[in-house]
Amino acid sequence: GMEFSVDEKFLFVAASDTVNAYVVETGEMLWQYRPPRHFGFLIVSPQALAVSPNGQLAASFDYGSIALFEADGREVFRRGENYAPRRLGFSPTGKVMVGADGFNLCVWDGSSGERLHRWALSHKVFAMAVSPSDPLVATRELHTLSIYDIDEFHKVCELPAGRGLPSLAFNPTDRVLASGEKTRVRLINMECRGVQDFDAGDRTVLSVGFTPDGRQVVAGCSDGQVFAWDRD
């Protein structure tokens, strides 16, 4: 995993058995965290990273734990977690973290790491995205796309999803969600549930996103090109 700090001065990288922080301007390593080995000899590796709106870094680890760090590397907490996520994100306020380990979607307190809620899922999660403006998280399963409210702890809706590599992204400025399907990107308007499709031709869509102003939807495709479409 890789995440920029809120002020874009640092780049946090999860690689092998370490979490590293680099100064973007110089490439210098600012700090490094290597979790203690499990049972004294089993290597422990980070699985996912997320940066909160107030600049803290959350990391999950494959032996079952979640940790929170200040931007300068000071550890805020580290605690065991049976459902340590492979995908991790923060709510827009930073008060809660949300993550999925595959068949569980969990919400944790952003300051203590205490688990607040867990949904036991019947289908495996292949992609997850957290809204930057609303307390919503979207998950992509094999044939469905689900949206959850992480403040009220309820499932908002479930929509059918087409075939293709699973990828999700919330628009940074609007209540719109992009979902990648085999040869297209589908936009879902969270206000009226309207749908708009962008066709990538015979290319396979590998990843989706938005430009920072939210006006264009972007897709990385199998022919080595990145495509951008203007939103209507």
PDB file of N, CA and C in Angstrom, residues 140 160-165 167 178-187 195-208 219 221 229:
ATOM      1  N   ARG A 140     -17.493  -4.135  -3.213  1.00  0.00           N
ATOM      2  CA  ARG A 140     -17.810  -4.829  -4.455  1.00  0.00           C
ATOM      3  C   ARG A 140     -17.614  -6.326  -4.223  1.00  0.00           C
ATOM      4  N   PRO A 160     -26.895  -4.606  -8.517  1.00  0.00           N
ATOM      5  CA  PRO A 160     -26.193  -5.602  -9.326  1.00  0.00           C
ATOM      6  C   PRO A 160     -24.910  -5.021  -9.904  1.00  0.00           C
ATOM      7  N   ALA A 161     -23.896  -5.854 -10.044  1.00  0.00           N
ATOM      8  CA  ALA A 161     -22.619  -5.431 -10.633  1.00  0.00           C
ATOM      9  C   ALA A 161     -22.280  -6.360 -11.788  1.00  0.00           C
ATOM     10  N   GLY A 162     -21.792  -5.779 -12.877  1.00  0.00           N
ATOM     11  CA  GLY A 162     -21.435  -6.571 -14.038  1.00  0.00           C
ATOM     12  C   GLY A 162     -20.118  -7.297 -13.865  1.00  0.00           C
ATOM     13  N   ARG A 163     -19.788  -8.130 -14.811  1.00  0.00           N
ATOM     14  CA  ARG A 163     -18.537  -8.880 -14.780  1.00  0.00           C
ATOM     15  C   ARG A 163     -17.359  -7.934 -14.975  1.00  0.00           C
ATOM     16  N   GLY A 164     -16.194  -8.375 -14.519  1.00  0.00           N
ATOM     17  CA  GLY A 164     -14.990  -7.580 -14.706  1.00  0.00           C
ATOM     18  C   GLY A 164     -14.175  -7.497 -13.440  1.00  0.00           C
ATOM     19  N   LEU A 165     -12.979  -6.912 -13.549  1.00  0.00           N
ATOM     20  CA  LEU A 165     -12.119  -6.742 -12.387  1.00  0.00           C
ATOM     21  C   LEU A 165     -12.750  -5.726 -11.434  1.00  0.00           C
ATOM     22  N   SER A 167     -13.281  -2.746  -9.042  1.00  0.00           N
ATOM     23  CA  SER A 167     -12.617  -1.507  -8.634  1.00  0.00           C
ATOM     24  C   SER A 167     -13.691  -0.477  -8.338  1.00  0.00           C
ATOM     25  N   ALA A 178     -17.975   5.472  -8.734  1.00  0.00           N
ATOM     26  CA  ALA A 178     -17.570   4.818  -9.978  1.00  0.00           C
ATOM     27  C   ALA A 178     -17.246   3.361  -9.690  1.00  0.00           C
ATOM     28  N   SER A 179     -17.734   2.484 -10.552  1.00  0.00           N
ATOM     29  CA  SER A 179     -17.480   1.050 -10.429  1.00  0.00           C
ATOM     30  C   SER A 179     -16.948   0.533 -11.752  1.00  0.00           C
ATOM     31  N   GLY A 180     -15.795  -0.129 -11.702  1.00  0.00           N
ATOM     32  CA  GLY A 180     -15.226  -0.685 -12.917  1.00  0.00           C
ATOM     33  C   GLY A 180     -15.846  -2.032 -13.253  1.00  0.00           C
ATOM     34  N   GLU A 181     -16.208  -2.205 -14.521  1.00  0.00           N
ATOM     35  CA  GLU A 181     -16.682  -3.487 -15.017  1.00  0.00           C
ATOM     36  C   GLU A 181     -15.790  -3.902 -16.180  1.00  0.00           C
ATOM     37  N   LYS A 182     -16.114  -4.974 -16.868  1.00  0.00           N
ATOM     38  CA  LYS A 182     -15.166  -5.566 -17.829  1.00  0.00           C
ATOM     39  C   LYS A 182     -14.657  -4.568 -18.862  1.00  0.00           C
ATOM     40  N   THR A 183     -15.549  -3.924 -19.585  1.00  0.00           N
ATOM     41  CA  THR A 183     -15.122  -2.991 -20.632  1.00  0.00           C
ATOM     42  C   THR A 183     -15.792  -1.624 -20.475  1.00  0.00           C
ATOM     43  N   ARG A 184     -16.199  -1.300 -19.245  1.00  0.00           N
ATOM     44  CA  ARG A 184     -16.846  -0.009 -19.044  1.00  0.00           C
ATOM     45  C   ARG A 184     -16.676   0.426 -17.593  1.00  0.00           C
ATOM     46  N   VAL A 185     -16.957   1.727 -17.380  1.00  0.00           N
ATOM     47  CA  VAL A 185     -17.023   2.289 -16.036  1.00  0.00           C
ATOM     48  C   VAL A 185     -18.457   2.743 -15.818  1.00  0.00           C
ATOM     49  N   ARG A 186     -19.040   2.318 -14.716  1.00  0.00           N
ATOM     50  CA  ARG A 186     -20.423   2.696 -14.393  1.00  0.00           C
ATOM     51  C   ARG A 186     -20.415   3.722 -13.275  1.00  0.00           C
ATOM     52  N   LEU A 187     -21.088   4.866 -13.492  1.00  0.00           N
ATOM     53  CA  LEU A 187     -21.252   5.886 -12.464  1.00  0.00           C
ATOM     54  C   LEU A 187     -22.633   5.761 -11.840  1.00  0.00           C
ATOM     55  N   VAL A 195     -27.798   6.107 -13.224  1.00  0.00           N
ATOM     56  CA  VAL A 195     -26.619   5.379 -13.678  1.00  0.00           C
ATOM     57  C   VAL A 195     -26.174   5.926 -15.017  1.00  0.00           C
ATOM     58  N   GLN A 196     -24.872   6.084 -15.194  1.00  0.00           N
ATOM     59  CA  GLN A 196     -24.306   6.505 -16.466  1.00  0.00           C
ATOM     60  C   GLN A 196     -23.117   5.614 -16.769  1.00  0.00           C
ATOM     61  N   ASP A 197     -23.015   5.106 -17.991  1.00  0.00           N
ATOM     62  CA  ASP A 197     -21.941   4.201 -18.385  1.00  0.00           C
ATOM     63  C   ASP A 197     -20.976   4.884 -19.337  1.00  0.00           C
ATOM     64  N   PHE A 198     -19.677   4.577 -19.165  1.00  0.00           N
ATOM     65  CA  PHE A 198     -18.631   5.033 -20.079  1.00  0.00           C
ATOM     66  C   PHE A 198     -17.970   3.811 -20.669  1.00  0.00           C
ATOM     67  N   ASP A 199     -18.023   3.681 -21.984  1.00  0.00           N
ATOM     68  CA  ASP A 199     -17.573   2.484 -22.683  1.00  0.00           C
ATOM     69  C   ASP A 199     -16.090   2.597 -23.009  1.00  0.00           C
ATOM     70  N   ALA A 200     -15.320   1.554 -22.656  1.00  0.00           N
ATOM     71  CA  ALA A 200     -13.890   1.520 -22.963  1.00  0.00           C
ATOM     72  C   ALA A 200     -13.598   0.704 -24.216  1.00  0.00           C
ATOM     73  N   GLY A 201     -14.613   0.390 -24.988  1.00  0.00           N
ATOM     74  CA  GLY A 201     -14.403  -0.374 -26.220  1.00  0.00           C
ATOM     75  C   GLY A 201     -14.084  -1.824 -25.915  1.00  0.00           C
ATOM     76  N   ASP A 202     -13.039  -2.358 -26.569  1.00  0.00           N
ATOM     77  CA  ASP A 202     -12.658  -3.747 -26.333  1.00  0.00           C
ATOM     78  C   ASP A 202     -11.555  -3.876 -25.291  1.00  0.00           C
ATOM     79  N   ARG A 203     -11.265  -2.790 -24.574  1.00  0.00           N
ATOM     80  CA  ARG A 203     -10.228  -2.809 -23.538  1.00  0.00           C
ATOM     81  C   ARG A 203     -10.821  -3.276 -22.212  1.00  0.00           C
ATOM     82  N   THR A 204     -10.026  -3.973 -21.432  1.00  0.00           N
ATOM     83  CA  THR A 204     -10.436  -4.363 -20.088  1.00  0.00           C
ATOM     84  C   THR A 204     -10.100  -3.242 -19.112  1.00  0.00           C
ATOM     85  N   VAL A 205     -11.060  -2.840 -18.305  1.00  0.00           N
ATOM     86  CA  VAL A 205     -10.851  -1.798 -17.302  1.00  0.00           C
ATOM     87  C   VAL A 205     -10.144  -2.417 -16.098  1.00  0.00           C
ATOM     88  N   LEU A 206      -8.980  -1.878 -15.742  1.00  0.00           N
ATOM     89  CA  LEU A 206      -8.181  -2.408 -14.639  1.00  0.00           C
ATOM     90  C   LEU A 206      -8.348  -1.606 -13.354  1.00  0.00           C
ATOM     91  N   SER A 207      -8.615  -0.308 -13.465  1.00  0.00           N
ATOM     92  CA  SER A 207      -8.744   0.556 -12.289  1.00  0.00           C
ATOM     93  C   SER A 207      -9.561   1.781 -12.664  1.00  0.00           C
ATOM     94  N   VAL A 208     -10.184   2.394 -11.646  1.00  0.00           N
ATOM     95  CA  VAL A 208     -11.004   3.582 -11.884  1.00  0.00           C
ATOM     96  C   VAL A 208     -10.667   4.659 -10.852  1.00  0.00           C
ATOM     97  N   ALA A 219      -9.965   5.861 -16.126  1.00  0.00           N
ATOM     98  CA  ALA A 219      -9.798   4.409 -16.061  1.00  0.00           C
ATOM     99  C   ALA A 219      -8.446   4.021 -16.637  1.00  0.00           C
ATOM    100  N   CYS A 221      -6.531   1.022 -18.433  1.00  0.00           N
ATOM    101  CA  CYS A 221      -7.038  -0.073 -19.257  1.00  0.00           C
ATOM    102  C   CYS A 221      -5.934  -1.048 -19.661  1.00  0.00           C
ATOM    103  N   TRP A 229     -13.028  10.567 -19.209  1.00  0.00           N
ATOM    104  CA  TRP A 229     -14.270  10.995 -19.821  1.00  0.00           C
ATOM    105  C   TRP A 229     -14.833  12.163 -19.027  1.00  0.00           C
TER     106      TRP A 229
END
